Short mmCIF file of C-alpha atoms in Angstrom, two decimals:
data_model
loop_
_atom_site.label_atom_id
_atom_site.label_comp_id
_atom_site.label_asym_id
_atom_site.label_seq_id
_atom_site.Cartn_x
_atom_site.Cartn_y
_atom_site.Cartn_z
CA GLY A 1 -0.02 0.09 -0.11
CA ASP A 2 0.91 3.79 -0.20
CA SER A 3 3.32 5.13 2.59
CA VAL A 4 5.54 8.13 3.30
CA THR A 5 8.46 8.47 5.18
CA GLN A 6 9.69 11.29 6.50
CA MET A 7 13.07 12.30 8.53
CA GLU A 8 12.89 12.34 12.25
CA GLY A 9 12.55 15.09 14.28
CA PRO A 10 12.61 17.34 16.28
CA VAL A 11 14.79 19.71 14.10
CA THR A 12 16.21 22.76 15.77
CA LEU A 13 17.44 25.63 13.65
CA SER A 14 18.39 29.23 14.68
CA GLU A 15 16.65 31.97 12.70
CA GLU A 16 17.70 32.64 9.36
CA ALA A 17 19.19 29.20 8.71
CA CYS A 18 18.16 26.78 5.70
CA LEU A 19 15.82 24.02 6.34
CA THR A 20 15.23 20.72 4.60
CA ILE A 21 12.71 18.30 5.50
CA ASN A 22 13.33 14.96 3.58
CA CYS A 23 10.27 12.96 2.40
CA THR A 24 10.16 9.79 0.34
CA TYR A 25 7.39 7.95 -0.92
CA THR A 26 5.88 4.64 -1.96
CA ALA A 27 2.49 4.53 -3.99
CA THR A 28 1.31 2.98 -7.16
CA GLY A 29 0.37 5.11 -10.20
CA TYR A 30 0.62 9.18 -9.87
CA PRO A 31 -0.06 10.34 -6.59
CA SER A 32 -0.39 13.89 -5.63
CA LEU A 33 2.02 14.96 -3.17
CA PHE A 34 1.50 17.55 -0.02
CA TRP A 35 3.22 19.22 2.93
CA TYR A 36 0.79 19.97 5.57
CA VAL A 37 1.49 22.10 8.94
CA GLN A 38 0.46 22.06 12.41
CA TYR A 39 0.90 24.92 14.38
CA PRO A 40 0.88 24.01 18.23
CA GLY A 41 -2.51 23.69 19.51
CA GLU A 42 -4.27 23.89 16.06
CA GLY A 43 -5.49 21.90 13.12
CA LEU A 44 -3.84 20.91 10.09
CA GLN A 45 -3.27 23.42 7.15
CA LEU A 46 -2.12 22.89 3.40
CA LEU A 47 1.18 24.19 3.15
CA LEU A 48 1.71 23.55 -0.76
CA LYS A 49 1.05 20.87 -3.04
CA ALA A 50 2.27 19.20 -6.27
CA THR A 51 0.16 17.07 -8.60
CA LYS A 52 2.31 15.78 -11.00
CA ALA A 53 6.22 14.85 -11.67
CA ASP A 54 8.45 18.12 -11.93
CA ASP A 55 5.91 20.29 -10.22
CA LYS A 56 6.79 22.66 -7.83
CA GLY A 57 4.68 23.61 -5.07
CA SER A 58 5.58 26.84 -3.10
CA ASN A 59 4.07 29.05 -0.39
CA LYS A 60 5.27 31.33 2.29
CA GLY A 61 8.84 30.99 1.21
CA PHE A 62 8.80 27.04 1.35
CA GLU A 63 8.99 24.89 -1.69
CA ALA A 64 9.11 21.49 -2.90
CA THR A 65 9.39 19.42 -5.92
CA TYR A 66 7.84 16.23 -7.06
CA ARG A 67 10.56 14.16 -8.38
CA LYS A 68 9.34 10.96 -9.58
CA GLU A 69 12.68 9.37 -10.29
CA THR A 70 13.86 9.44 -6.76
CA THR A 71 10.27 9.34 -5.02
CA SER A 72 10.50 12.36 -2.90
CA PHE A 73 9.09 15.54 -2.25
CA HIS A 74 11.42 17.27 0.20
CA LEU A 75 10.45 20.51 2.02
CA GLU A 76 13.11 23.41 1.54
CA LYS A 77 12.97 27.10 2.87
CA GLY A 78 16.03 29.43 2.73
CA SER A 79 15.70 31.42 5.66
CA VAL A 80 13.38 29.96 8.55
CA GLN A 81 11.94 32.54 11.27
CA VAL A 82 10.81 31.39 14.42
CA SER A 83 7.31 31.76 13.54
CA ASP A 84 7.75 28.66 11.35
CA SER A 85 8.06 26.50 14.37
CA ALA A 86 5.51 23.86 13.86
CA VAL A 87 5.11 20.28 12.91
CA TYR A 88 5.65 19.58 9.10
CA PHE A 89 3.54 16.66 7.64
CA CYS A 90 4.18 15.34 4.10
CA ALA A 91 1.29 13.24 2.67
CA LEU A 92 0.21 11.64 -0.44
CA ARG A 93 -3.06 11.40 -2.01
CA GLY A 94 -3.43 8.00 -4.36
CA SER A 95 -4.43 8.12 -7.89
CA THR A 96 -7.04 5.12 -7.50
CA GLY A 97 -10.16 5.18 -6.19
CA THR A 98 -13.13 7.40 -5.60
CA ALA A 99 -12.24 9.41 -2.93
CA SER A 100 -8.23 8.60 -2.45
CA LYS A 101 -7.47 9.16 0.76
CA LEU A 102 -4.37 10.98 2.50
CA THR A 103 -1.29 8.88 3.58
CA PHE A 104 0.59 11.12 6.16
CA GLY A 105 4.41 10.68 7.26
CA THR A 106 4.63 10.65 10.88
CA GLY A 107 5.32 14.64 11.01
CA THR A 108 8.58 16.38 11.67
CA ARG A 109 8.72 18.99 14.56
CA LEU A 110 10.61 22.03 13.68
CA GLN A 111 11.99 24.37 16.41
CA VAL A 112 13.42 27.34 15.36
CA THR A 113 15.31 29.62 17.92
CA LEU A 114 16.59 33.36 17.99
CA GLU B 1 -11.80 31.93 2.96
CA PRO B 2 -14.04 29.04 3.41
CA GLU B 3 -13.44 26.83 6.53
CA VAL B 4 -14.55 23.52 7.72
CA THR B 5 -16.04 23.69 11.07
CA GLN B 6 -15.71 21.20 13.98
CA THR B 7 -17.63 21.26 17.03
CA PRO B 8 -17.04 20.77 19.85
CA SER B 9 -13.35 21.74 20.36
CA HIS B 10 -12.92 19.62 23.21
CA GLN B 11 -15.44 16.76 24.58
CA VAL B 12 -14.52 14.82 27.87
CA THR B 13 -16.91 11.63 28.27
CA GLN B 14 -16.91 8.52 30.44
CA MET B 15 -15.79 5.08 28.74
CA GLY B 16 -18.73 3.32 27.72
CA GLN B 17 -20.66 6.47 26.54
CA GLU B 18 -21.65 7.38 23.08
CA VAL B 19 -20.19 10.46 21.56
CA ILE B 20 -20.82 12.38 18.13
CA LEU B 21 -18.61 14.66 16.79
CA ARG B 22 -19.91 17.24 14.39
CA CYS B 23 -18.44 18.79 11.15
CA VAL B 24 -19.80 21.26 8.78
CA PRO B 25 -17.72 20.81 5.58
CA ILE B 26 -17.39 23.54 2.65
CA SER B 27 -20.57 24.06 1.10
CA ASN B 28 -19.48 22.99 -2.56
CA HIS B 29 -17.14 19.95 -1.21
CA LEU B 30 -18.23 16.40 -2.51
CA TYR B 31 -15.74 14.37 -0.57
CA PHE B 32 -15.64 14.14 3.34
CA TYR B 33 -13.31 12.37 5.57
CA TRP B 34 -12.62 11.67 9.25
CA TYR B 35 -8.99 11.20 10.49
CA ARG B 36 -7.38 11.18 13.83
CA GLN B 37 -4.30 11.92 15.67
CA ILE B 38 -3.41 10.13 19.06
CA LEU B 39 -1.32 12.73 21.07
CA GLY B 40 2.05 13.02 19.62
CA GLN B 41 1.45 10.48 16.92
CA LYS B 42 0.85 10.44 13.13
CA VAL B 43 -2.62 11.73 11.40
CA GLU B 44 -4.50 8.47 10.70
CA PHE B 45 -7.23 8.13 8.16
CA LEU B 46 -10.71 6.75 9.43
CA VAL B 47 -12.99 6.98 6.68
CA SER B 48 -14.04 8.79 3.55
CA PHE B 49 -17.57 9.28 2.34
CA TYR B 50 -18.95 10.47 -1.23
CA ASN B 51 -22.20 10.34 -2.59
CA ASN B 52 -23.94 9.67 0.67
CA GLU B 53 -22.07 6.48 1.27
CA ILE B 54 -18.71 5.55 2.75
CA SER B 55 -16.00 5.17 -0.25
CA GLU B 56 -13.06 3.70 1.74
CA LYS B 57 -12.69 2.79 5.56
CA SER B 58 -9.41 1.97 7.97
CA GLU B 59 -9.11 -0.83 10.08
CA ILE B 60 -9.46 1.47 12.81
CA PHE B 61 -13.08 2.21 12.09
CA ASP B 62 -14.50 -0.83 13.18
CA ASP B 63 -18.20 -1.36 14.16
CA GLN B 64 -18.29 1.04 17.10
CA PHE B 65 -17.93 3.74 14.56
CA SER B 66 -20.42 5.29 11.92
CA VAL B 67 -20.77 8.56 9.76
CA GLU B 68 -23.70 10.30 8.75
CA ARG B 69 -24.51 13.22 6.65
CA PRO B 70 -27.91 13.75 7.79
CA ASP B 71 -29.11 16.85 6.60
CA GLY B 72 -27.22 18.01 3.25
CA SER B 73 -24.74 20.16 5.52
CA ASN B 74 -23.58 18.42 8.54
CA PHE B 75 -21.15 15.32 8.76
CA THR B 76 -20.78 13.51 11.85
CA LEU B 77 -18.75 10.60 13.39
CA LYS B 78 -20.57 8.83 15.79
CA ILE B 79 -18.40 6.49 18.37
CA ARG B 80 -20.89 4.01 19.99
CA SER B 81 -19.20 2.68 22.98
CA THR B 82 -16.17 4.86 23.73
CA LYS B 83 -12.83 3.20 25.05
CA LEU B 84 -9.76 5.06 26.81
CA GLU B 85 -7.65 4.19 23.39
CA ASP B 86 -10.22 6.37 21.56
CA SER B 87 -8.87 9.65 23.27
CA ALA B 88 -7.35 11.58 20.38
CA MET B 89 -7.64 14.61 18.10
CA TYR B 90 -10.49 13.90 15.41
CA PHE B 91 -10.25 16.07 12.31
CA CYS B 92 -12.72 16.37 9.80
CA ALA B 93 -12.05 17.36 6.15
CA SER B 94 -13.65 18.06 2.85
CA SER B 95 -12.39 18.27 -0.83
CA GLU B 96 -14.14 19.63 -4.21
CA GLN B 97 -12.38 16.96 -6.14
CA THR B 98 -10.09 13.70 -5.55
CA TYR B 99 -6.89 15.43 -6.94
CA TYR B 100 -7.15 18.56 -4.67
CA GLY B 101 -5.70 18.81 -1.11
CA TYR B 102 -7.93 18.96 1.70
CA THR B 103 -9.44 21.49 3.77
CA PHE B 104 -9.25 20.24 7.53
CA GLY B 105 -11.36 21.35 10.38
CA SER B 106 -9.27 22.54 13.64
CA GLY B 107 -10.27 19.17 15.32
CA THR B 108 -12.12 17.99 18.29
CA ARG B 109 -10.17 16.78 21.33
CA LEU B 110 -11.72 13.79 22.61
CA THR B 111 -10.69 12.67 25.90
CA VAL B 112 -12.17 9.35 27.36
CA VAL B 113 -11.92 9.02 31.09
#
């Protein structure tokens, strides 16, 4: 079945440092890929998405490129802020079925310090 | 921006009691979902719902769980006889098309004591 593997956290960075959170996936067909963010005490918010190979999703300075050859969708940001501290979830949505479910990774906690 | 609304935000219930978690999806969305997140763990799929019937359910979604769209706007998750291990954050989500991302609600924290 579909699965998502994320790098283990927590990740602790100083403000303005570069961020990469690795995500790889296993899926049949042509899944759509997503990054969700969960701020403390809040629900899940869609951060960015990519629906086909080589698409780049971007939002709020975050980027991720759908790499079919390496089955990866790594999240990157050039300069993190304290306000980026949150848990980040990589997810995929399968291409089969009527209402394809999201399969989530385990989440990576990011802590940004001054 | 349209939102998915969940009520209540927090519910405490005694073991063995029935609970109903309520969700109002975005009005033009067709696909509805429940997920749960046990504290500190991954987000897990429970059930998807389309065209007034369950499309898919996980092994977690056993006979004690049920979903309903009683009036065309609400989407409910019922847990018939709660257990301690049902304590979790429950998220409702809706989607316009299968290839779009979902919009999640802010969740209901269920505590079973």
